[in-house]
Coordinates of C-alpha atoms in Angstrom, one line a residue:
X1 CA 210.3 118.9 -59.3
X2 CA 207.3 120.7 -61.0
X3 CA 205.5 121.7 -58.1
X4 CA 208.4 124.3 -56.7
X5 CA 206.1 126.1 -54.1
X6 CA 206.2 130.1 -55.1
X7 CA 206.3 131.4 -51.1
X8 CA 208.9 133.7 -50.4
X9 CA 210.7 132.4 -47.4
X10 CA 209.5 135.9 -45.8
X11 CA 206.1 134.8 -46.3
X12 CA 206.9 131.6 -44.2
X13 CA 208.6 133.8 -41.4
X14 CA 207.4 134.6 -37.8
X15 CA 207.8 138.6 -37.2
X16 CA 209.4 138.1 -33.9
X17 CA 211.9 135.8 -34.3
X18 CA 212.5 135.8 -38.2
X19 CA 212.7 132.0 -38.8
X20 CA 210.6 129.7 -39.9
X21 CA 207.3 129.3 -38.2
X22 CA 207.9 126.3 -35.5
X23 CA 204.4 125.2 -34.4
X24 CA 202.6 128.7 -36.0
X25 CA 199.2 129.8 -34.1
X26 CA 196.8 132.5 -35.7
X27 CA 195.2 135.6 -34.2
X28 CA 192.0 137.0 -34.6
X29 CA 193.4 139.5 -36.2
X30 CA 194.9 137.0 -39.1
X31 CA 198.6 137.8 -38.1
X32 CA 201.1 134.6 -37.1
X33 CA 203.5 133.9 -34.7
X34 CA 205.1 130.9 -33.3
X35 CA 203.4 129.6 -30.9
X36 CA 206.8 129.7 -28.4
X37 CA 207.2 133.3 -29.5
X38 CA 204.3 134.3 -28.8
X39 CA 203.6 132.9 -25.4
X40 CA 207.1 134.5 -24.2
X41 CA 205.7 137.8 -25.6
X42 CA 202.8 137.8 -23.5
X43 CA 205.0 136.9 -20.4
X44 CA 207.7 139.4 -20.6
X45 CA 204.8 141.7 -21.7
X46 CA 203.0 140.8 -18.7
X47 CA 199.0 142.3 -18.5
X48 CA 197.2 142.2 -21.9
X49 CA 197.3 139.6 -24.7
X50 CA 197.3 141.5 -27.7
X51 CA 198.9 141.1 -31.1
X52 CA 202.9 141.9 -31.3
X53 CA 202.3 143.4 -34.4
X54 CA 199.0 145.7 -34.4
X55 CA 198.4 145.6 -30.5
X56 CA 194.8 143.8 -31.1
X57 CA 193.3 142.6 -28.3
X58 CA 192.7 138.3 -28.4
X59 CA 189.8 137.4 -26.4
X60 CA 190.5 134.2 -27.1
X61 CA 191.9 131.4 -24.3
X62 CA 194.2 130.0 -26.7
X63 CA 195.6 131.0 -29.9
X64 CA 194.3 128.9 -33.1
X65 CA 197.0 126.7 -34.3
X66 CA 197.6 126.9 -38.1
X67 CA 197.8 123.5 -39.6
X68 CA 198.0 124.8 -42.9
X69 CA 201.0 127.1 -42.5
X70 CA 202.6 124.9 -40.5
X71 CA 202.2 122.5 -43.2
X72 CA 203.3 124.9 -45.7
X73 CA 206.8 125.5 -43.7
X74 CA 207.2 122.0 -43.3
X75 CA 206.9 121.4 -47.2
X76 CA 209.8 124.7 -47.8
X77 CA 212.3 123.2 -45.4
X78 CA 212.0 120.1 -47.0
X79 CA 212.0 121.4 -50.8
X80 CA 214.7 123.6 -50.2
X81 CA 216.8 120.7 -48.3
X82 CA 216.2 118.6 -51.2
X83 CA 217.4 121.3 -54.1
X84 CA 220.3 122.3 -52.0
X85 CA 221.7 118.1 -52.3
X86 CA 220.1 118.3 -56.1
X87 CA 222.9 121.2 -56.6
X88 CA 225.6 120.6 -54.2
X89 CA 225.5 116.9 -54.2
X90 CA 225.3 114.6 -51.2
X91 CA 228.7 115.1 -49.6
X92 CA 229.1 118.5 -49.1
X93 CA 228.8 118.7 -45.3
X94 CA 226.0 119.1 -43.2
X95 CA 222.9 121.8 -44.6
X96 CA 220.7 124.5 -42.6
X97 CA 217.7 123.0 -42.1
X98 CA 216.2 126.4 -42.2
X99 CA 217.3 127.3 -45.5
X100 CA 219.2 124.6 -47.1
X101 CA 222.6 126.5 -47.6
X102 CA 226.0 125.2 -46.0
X103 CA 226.6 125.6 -42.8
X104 CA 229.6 127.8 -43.5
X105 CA 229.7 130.2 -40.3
X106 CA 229.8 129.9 -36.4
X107 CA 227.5 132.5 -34.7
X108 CA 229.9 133.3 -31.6
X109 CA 227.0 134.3 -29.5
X110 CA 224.6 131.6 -30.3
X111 CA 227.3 128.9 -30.4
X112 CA 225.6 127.2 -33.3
X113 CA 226.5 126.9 -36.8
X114 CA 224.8 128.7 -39.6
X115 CA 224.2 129.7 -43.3
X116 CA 225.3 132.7 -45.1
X117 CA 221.5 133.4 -45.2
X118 CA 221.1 133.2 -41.6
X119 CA 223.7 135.6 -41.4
X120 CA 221.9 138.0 -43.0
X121 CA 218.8 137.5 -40.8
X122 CA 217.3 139.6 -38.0
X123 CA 218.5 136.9 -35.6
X124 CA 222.2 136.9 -36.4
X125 CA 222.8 140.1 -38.1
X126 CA 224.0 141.6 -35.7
X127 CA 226.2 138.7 -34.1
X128 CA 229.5 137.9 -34.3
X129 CA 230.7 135.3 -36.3
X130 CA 233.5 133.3 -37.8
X131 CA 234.3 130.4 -40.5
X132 CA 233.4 127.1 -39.1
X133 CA 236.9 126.2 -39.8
X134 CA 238.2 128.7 -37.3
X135 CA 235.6 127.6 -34.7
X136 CA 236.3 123.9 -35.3
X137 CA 240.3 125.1 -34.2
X138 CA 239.1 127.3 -31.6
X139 CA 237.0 124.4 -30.1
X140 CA 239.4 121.8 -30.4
X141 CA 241.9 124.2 -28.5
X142 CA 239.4 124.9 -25.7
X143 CA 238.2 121.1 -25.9
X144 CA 241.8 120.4 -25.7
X145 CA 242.4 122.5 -22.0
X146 CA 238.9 120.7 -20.8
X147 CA 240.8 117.4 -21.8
X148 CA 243.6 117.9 -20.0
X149 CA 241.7 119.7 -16.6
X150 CA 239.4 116.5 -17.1
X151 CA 242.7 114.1 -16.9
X152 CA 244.3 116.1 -13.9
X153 CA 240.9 115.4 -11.8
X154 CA 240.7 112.2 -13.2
X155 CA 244.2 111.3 -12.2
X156 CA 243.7 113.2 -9.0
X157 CA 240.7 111.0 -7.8
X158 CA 242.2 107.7 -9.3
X159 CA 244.7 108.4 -6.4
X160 CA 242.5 109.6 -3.9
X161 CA 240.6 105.8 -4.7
X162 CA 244.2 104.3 -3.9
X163 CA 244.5 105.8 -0.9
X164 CA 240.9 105.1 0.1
X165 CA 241.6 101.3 -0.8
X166 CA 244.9 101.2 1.0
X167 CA 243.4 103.1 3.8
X168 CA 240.7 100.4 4.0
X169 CA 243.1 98.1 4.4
X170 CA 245.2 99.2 7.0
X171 CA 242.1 100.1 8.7
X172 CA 241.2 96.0 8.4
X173 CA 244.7 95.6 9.7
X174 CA 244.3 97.4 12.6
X175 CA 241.6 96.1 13.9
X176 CA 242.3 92.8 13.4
X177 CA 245.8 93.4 15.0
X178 CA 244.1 95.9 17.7
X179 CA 242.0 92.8 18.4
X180 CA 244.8 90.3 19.1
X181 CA 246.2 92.7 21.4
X182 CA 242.9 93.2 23.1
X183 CA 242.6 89.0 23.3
X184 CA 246.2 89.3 25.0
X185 CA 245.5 91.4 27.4
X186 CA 242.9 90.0 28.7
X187 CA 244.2 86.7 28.6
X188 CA 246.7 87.9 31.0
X189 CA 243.7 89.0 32.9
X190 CA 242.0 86.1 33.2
X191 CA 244.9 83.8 33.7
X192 CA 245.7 86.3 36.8
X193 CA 241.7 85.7 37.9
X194 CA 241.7 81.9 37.0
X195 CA 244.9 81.8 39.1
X196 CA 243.5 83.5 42.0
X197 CA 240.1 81.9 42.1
X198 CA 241.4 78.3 42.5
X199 CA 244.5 79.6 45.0
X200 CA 241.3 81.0 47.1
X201 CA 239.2 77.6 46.3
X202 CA 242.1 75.6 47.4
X203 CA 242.8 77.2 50.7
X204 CA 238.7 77.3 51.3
X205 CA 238.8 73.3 50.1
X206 CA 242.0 72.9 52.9
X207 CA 240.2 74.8 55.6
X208 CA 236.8 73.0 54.9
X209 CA 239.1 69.4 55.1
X210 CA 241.2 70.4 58.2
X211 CA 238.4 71.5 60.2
X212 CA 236.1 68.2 59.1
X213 CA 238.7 66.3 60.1
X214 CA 239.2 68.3 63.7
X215 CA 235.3 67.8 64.0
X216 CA 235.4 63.9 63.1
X217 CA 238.5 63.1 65.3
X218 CA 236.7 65.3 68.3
X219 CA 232.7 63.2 67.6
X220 CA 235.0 59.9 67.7
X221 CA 236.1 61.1 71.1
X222 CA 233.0 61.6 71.9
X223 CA 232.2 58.9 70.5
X224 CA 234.3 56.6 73.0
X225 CA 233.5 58.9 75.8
X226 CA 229.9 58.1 75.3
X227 CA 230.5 54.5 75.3
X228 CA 232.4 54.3 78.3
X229 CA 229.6 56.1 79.9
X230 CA 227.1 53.9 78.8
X231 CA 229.3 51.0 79.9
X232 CA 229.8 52.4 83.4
X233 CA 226.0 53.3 84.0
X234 CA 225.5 49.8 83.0
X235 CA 228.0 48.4 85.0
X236 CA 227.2 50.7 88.3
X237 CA 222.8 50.0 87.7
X238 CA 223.7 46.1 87.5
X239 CA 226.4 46.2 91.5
X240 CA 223.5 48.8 92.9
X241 CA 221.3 45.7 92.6
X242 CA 223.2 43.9 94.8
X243 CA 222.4 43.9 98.4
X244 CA 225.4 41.9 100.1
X245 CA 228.8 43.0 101.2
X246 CA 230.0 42.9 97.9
X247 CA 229.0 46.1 97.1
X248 CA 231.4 47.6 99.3
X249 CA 234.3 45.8 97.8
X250 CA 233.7 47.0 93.9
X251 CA 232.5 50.3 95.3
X252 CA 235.8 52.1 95.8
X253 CA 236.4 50.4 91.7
X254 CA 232.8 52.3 90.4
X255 CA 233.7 55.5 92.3
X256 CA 237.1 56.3 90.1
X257 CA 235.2 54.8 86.9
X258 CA 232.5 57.3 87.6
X259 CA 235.0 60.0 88.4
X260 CA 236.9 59.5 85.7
X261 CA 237.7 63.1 84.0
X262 CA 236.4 63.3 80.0
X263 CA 237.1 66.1 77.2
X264 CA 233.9 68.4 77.4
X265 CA 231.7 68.0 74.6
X266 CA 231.3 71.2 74.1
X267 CA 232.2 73.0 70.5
X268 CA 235.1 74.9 71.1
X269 CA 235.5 78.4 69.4
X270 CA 237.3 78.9 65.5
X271 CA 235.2 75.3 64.3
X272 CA 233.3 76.8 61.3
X273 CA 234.9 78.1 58.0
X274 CA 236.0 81.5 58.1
X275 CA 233.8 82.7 55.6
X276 CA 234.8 86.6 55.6
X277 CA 238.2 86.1 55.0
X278 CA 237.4 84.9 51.6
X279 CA 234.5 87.3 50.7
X280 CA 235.1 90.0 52.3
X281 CA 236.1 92.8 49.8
X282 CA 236.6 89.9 47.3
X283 CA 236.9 92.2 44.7
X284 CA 239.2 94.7 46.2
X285 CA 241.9 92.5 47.2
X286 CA 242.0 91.0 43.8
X287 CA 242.1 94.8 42.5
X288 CA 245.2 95.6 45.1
X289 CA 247.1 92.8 44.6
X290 CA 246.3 92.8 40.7
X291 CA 248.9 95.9 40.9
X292 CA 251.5 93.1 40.4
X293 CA 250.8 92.9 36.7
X294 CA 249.3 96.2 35.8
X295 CA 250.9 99.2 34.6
X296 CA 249.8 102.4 34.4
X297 CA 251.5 104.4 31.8
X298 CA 250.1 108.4 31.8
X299 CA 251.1 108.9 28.4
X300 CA 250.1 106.5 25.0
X301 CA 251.2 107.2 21.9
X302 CA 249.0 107.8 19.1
X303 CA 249.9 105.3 16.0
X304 CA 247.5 107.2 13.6
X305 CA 250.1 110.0 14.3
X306 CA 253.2 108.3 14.0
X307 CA 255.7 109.2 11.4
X308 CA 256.1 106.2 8.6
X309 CA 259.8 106.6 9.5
X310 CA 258.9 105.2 13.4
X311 CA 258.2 102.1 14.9
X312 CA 256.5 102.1 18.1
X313 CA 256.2 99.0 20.6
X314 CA 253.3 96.7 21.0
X315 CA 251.9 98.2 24.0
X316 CA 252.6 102.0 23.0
X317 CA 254.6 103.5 25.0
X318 CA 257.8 103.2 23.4
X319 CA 259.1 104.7 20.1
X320 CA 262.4 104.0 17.9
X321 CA 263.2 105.7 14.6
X322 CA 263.5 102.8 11.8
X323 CA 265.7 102.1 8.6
X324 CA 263.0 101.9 6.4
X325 CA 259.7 103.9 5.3
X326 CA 256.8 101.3 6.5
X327 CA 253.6 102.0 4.0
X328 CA 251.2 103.6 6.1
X329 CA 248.1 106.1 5.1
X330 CA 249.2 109.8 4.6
X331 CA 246.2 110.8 6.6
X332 CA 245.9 114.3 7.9
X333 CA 247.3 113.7 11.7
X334 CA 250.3 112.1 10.8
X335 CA 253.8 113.4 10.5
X336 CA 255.7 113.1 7.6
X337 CA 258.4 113.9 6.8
X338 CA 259.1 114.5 10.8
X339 CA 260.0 111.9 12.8
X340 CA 257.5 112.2 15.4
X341 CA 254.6 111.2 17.5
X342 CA 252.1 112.3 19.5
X343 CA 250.4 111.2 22.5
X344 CA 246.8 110.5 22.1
X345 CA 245.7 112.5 24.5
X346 CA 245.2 116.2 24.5
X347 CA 245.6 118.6 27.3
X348 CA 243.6 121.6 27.5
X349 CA 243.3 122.4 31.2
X350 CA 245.2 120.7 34.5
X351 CA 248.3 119.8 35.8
X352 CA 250.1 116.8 34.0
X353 CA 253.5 115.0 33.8
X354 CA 255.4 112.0 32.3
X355 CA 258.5 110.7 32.8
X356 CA 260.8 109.4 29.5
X357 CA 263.6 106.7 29.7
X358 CA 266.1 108.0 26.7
X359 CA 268.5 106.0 27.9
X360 CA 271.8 106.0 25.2
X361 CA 269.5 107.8 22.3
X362 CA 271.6 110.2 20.5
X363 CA 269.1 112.4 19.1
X364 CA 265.7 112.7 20.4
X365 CA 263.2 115.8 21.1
X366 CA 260.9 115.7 23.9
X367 CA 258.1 118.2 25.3
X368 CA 254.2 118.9 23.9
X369 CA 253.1 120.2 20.4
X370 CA 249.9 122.4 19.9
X371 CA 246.5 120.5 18.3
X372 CA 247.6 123.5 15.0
X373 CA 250.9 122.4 14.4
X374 CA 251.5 121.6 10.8
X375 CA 252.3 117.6 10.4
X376 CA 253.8 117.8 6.9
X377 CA 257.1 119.7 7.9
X378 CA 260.6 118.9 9.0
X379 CA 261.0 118.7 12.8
X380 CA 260.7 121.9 14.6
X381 CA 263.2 124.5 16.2
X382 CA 261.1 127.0 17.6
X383 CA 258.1 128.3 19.8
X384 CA 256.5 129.9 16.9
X385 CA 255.7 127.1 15.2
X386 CA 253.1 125.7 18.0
X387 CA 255.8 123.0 20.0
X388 CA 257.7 123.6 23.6
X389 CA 260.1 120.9 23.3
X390 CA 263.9 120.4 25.1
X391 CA 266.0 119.1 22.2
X392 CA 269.2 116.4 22.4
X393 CA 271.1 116.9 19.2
X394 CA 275.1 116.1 18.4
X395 CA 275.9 115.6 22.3
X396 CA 274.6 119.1 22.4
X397 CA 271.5 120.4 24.7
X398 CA 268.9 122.7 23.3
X399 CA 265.4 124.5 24.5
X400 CA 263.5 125.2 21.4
X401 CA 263.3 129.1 21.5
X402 CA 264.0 131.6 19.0
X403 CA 266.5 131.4 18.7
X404 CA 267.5 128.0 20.3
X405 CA 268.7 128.4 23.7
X406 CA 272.1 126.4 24.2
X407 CA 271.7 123.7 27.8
X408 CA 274.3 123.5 30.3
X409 CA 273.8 119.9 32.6
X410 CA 276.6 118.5 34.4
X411 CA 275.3 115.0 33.5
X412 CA 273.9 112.9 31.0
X413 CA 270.2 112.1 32.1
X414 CA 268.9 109.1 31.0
X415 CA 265.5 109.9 32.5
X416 CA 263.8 112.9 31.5
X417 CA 260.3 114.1 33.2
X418 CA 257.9 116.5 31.5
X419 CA 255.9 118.6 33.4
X420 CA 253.1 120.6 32.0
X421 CA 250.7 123.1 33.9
X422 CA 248.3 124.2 31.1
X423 CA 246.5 126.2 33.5
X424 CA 249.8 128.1 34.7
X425 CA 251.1 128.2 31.2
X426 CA 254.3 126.6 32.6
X427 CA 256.2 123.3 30.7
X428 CA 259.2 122.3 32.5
X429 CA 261.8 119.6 32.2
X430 CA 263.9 117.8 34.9
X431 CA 265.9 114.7 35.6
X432 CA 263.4 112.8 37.8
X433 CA 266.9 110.6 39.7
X434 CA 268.3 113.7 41.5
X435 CA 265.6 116.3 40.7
X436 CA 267.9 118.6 38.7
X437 CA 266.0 121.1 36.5
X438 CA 267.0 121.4 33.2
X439 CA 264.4 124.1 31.5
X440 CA 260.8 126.0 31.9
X441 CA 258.8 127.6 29.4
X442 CA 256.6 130.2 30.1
X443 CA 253.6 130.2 27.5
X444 CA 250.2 131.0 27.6
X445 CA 248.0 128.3 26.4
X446 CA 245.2 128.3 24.1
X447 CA 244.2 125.7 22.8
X448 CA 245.0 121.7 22.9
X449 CA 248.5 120.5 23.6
X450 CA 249.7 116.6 23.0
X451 CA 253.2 115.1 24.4
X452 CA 255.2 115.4 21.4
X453 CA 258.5 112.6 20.8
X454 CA 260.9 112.9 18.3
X455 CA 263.0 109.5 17.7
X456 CA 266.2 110.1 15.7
X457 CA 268.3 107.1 17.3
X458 CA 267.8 103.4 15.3
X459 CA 269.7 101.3 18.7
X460 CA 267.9 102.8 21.8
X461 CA 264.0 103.8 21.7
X462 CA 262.5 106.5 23.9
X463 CA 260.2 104.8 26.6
X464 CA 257.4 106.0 28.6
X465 CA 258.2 105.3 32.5
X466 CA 255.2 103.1 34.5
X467 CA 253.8 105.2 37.7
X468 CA 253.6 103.4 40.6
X469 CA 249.9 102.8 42.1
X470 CA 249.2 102.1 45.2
X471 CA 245.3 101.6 46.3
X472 CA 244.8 103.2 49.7
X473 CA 240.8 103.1 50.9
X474 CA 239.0 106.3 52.1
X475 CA 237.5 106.0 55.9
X476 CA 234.6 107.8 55.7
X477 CA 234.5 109.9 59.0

């Protein structure tokens, strides 16, 4: 190249940041700047818009942009990014495109590569640096960490997504098993309502027949009665017509026909349908004698809480401790590893109890857990740990104190009622058969308690005991 252009790259520099004009404006006072440069001067400066270099005063809106210097720079990078592949040859890594040297150093601060000559520059002089070789290592190092924090997330969500699908799945299993049951139910229901509508249709169709048939048999009596009247008025007009002795012999004949005693026609009393037996308090009677087939159970038990080692009835209220680990959600209220349940209703005021068959179970733990207690620990022992619970362990009795507290029964009860008086702060245990008390807790509540089971027996399950009902109407007074 002939035309080498003679400009000193200091000729080609902006004072304030010492590269290369980028976009170069002119003052009125002849000095340039970049046009980024300068505007940033003039904000950090604040009031004022005068020259950076000899504090003259621009009355002008807008700096003039140079087309020729900019030209000029444009032209320099360019010549000496051509002369530095003339020399160095095409292959010898990437070039500054300020000053057409090898990238051979990493500014630390910047975090960009540059050129020996940038090093020696206003901008970087004073920065630290390194080989680019180093800082390749040192970024592949750091790159390498990110990578494998990156992974660990990555691997971390990829099974929160798993758990999300098989969550969504049980969740579509639930209800569609949730609404079988629901179906059930009410089928019961309505067989129970079907079965009582026609038993009361019947007896209405019997009564309506019976007392038809009492009303036809008495209008054919009067029927005949009628008749025989006609026929004696008829026979008694035709002899009063007579007006010879003859009278007096069919006379004694027409006085018994005419005497003759009939069935009164009037309607006697009980003839129409006893309407109010069968509406009156329709729905009630259904309702009291409906206590036939409904239970009521004060206690259900919470599946969502359940521990994947339990299985627990149809209807809820029972729990037995299972052979194998059933694939459930690990969602936050469930137990696991304990084996145990919760009921699904929390206490936090009131007087409450529930009686539990245990039957033959061999190991079982029975009483109410705090709403805080942690779900992802081995069964519990003590008060501390947010349960009041009576514990059946080895043939052995235990109330869950601090330490345990050894129980003394003369018998074996295979019925065990819970008692709980959140207001009192009282939770006390008994065999409901003979009303022997087995142990009280004294605690002062606050916050939430559930009924808490613990299943450890795989032959007999722990079962919530039905209350009886019995629907007694209120005389108002």
């Amino acid at each position: 190249m002939a035309a080498r252009l003679s400009l000193r790259e200091e000729d080609l520099s902006c004072p304030v940041c010492c590269d290369i004009f980028r976009d170069p404006v002119v003052l009125q006072c002849s000095h340039s700047f970049c046009k980024s440069c300068l505007q940033q001067y003039w904000t950090q400066k604040g009031a004022g818009r005068d020259c950076p270099l000899c504090r003259c005063e621009s009355t002008a809106e807008e700096p003039v942009v140079s087309l020729t210097l900019k030209n000029l720079c444009d032209s320099y990078i360019q010549e000496n990014s051509s002369r530095a592949v003339e020399e160095t040859g095409p292959e010898t890594g990437e070039l500054c495109s300020l000053h057409g040297e090898k990238l051979k150093l990493f500014c630390l601060e910047d975090a960009q590569p540059i050129c020996v000559v940038c090093h020696t520059s206003r901008k970087h002089k004073h920065h630290e640096c390194c080989p680019v070789a180093e800082a390749v290592m040192d970024c592949k190092v750091e790159l390498q960490s990110a990578l494998k924090t990156l992974r660990g997330k990555r691997e971390a969500f990829e099974k929160i997504r798993q758990t999300c699908e098989k969550t969504a799945a049980h969740i579509k299993t639930q209800a569609q098993h949730t609404e079988k049951r629901i179906k059930e139910e009410f089928e019961i229901l309505h067989h129970f309502l079907r079965v009582e509508e026609a038993v009361r249709i019947a007896a209405l169709k019997d009564e309506e027949e019976e007392k038809s048939h009492a009303l036809m048999e008495k209008m054919e009596t009067i029927e005949r009665n009628m008749a025989f009247l006609s026929d004696t008025i008829r026979a008694i007009e035709e002899e009063m017509g007579v007006e010879d002795i003859s009278l007096l012999h069919k006379y004694k004949a027409m006085m018994k026909s005419a005497e003759r005693p009939l069935q009164s026609p009037e309607m006697a009393s009980g003839t129409l349908i006893d309407v109010a037996s069968y509406l009156g308090s329709l729905k009630y009677k259904v309702w009291e004698k409906m206590q036939r087939i409904v239970e009521y159970i004060p206690v259900t038990l919470d599946p969502n809480t359940a521990a994947p080692w339990l299985v627990l009835s149809e209807d809820l209220t029972s729990v037995i401790d299972s052979e194998e680990r059933q694939q459930l959600p690990d969602n936050p209220e469930r137990f696991d590893p304990d084996s145990g349940v919760l009921g699904s209703e929390g206490v936090s005021s009131g007087s409450h109890s529930w009686d539990v068959e245990v039957g033959d179970n061999t190991a079982w733990v029975l009483g109410v857990a705090k709403e805080s207690v942690q779900r992802k620990e081995k069964v519990p022992s003590v008060l501390k740990n947010g349960y009041l619970c009576v514990y059946f362990y080895h043939k052995m009795y235990f109330a869950g104190t601090s330490p345990l507290t050894r129980l003394s029964l003369k018998k074996k009860p295979r019925r065990i009622r819970v008692k709980l008086d959140w207001d009192r702060g009282r939770v006390s245990f008994s065999d409901p058969t003979d009303h022997t008390h087995i142990y009280t807790f004294k605690h002062t509540f606050t916050e939430r308690v559930f009924p808490y089971f613990w299943a450890g027996c795989k032959e007999c399950p722990l079962t919530l005991v039905p209350v009886e009902l019995s629907v007694i109407p209120v005389n108002r007074d």
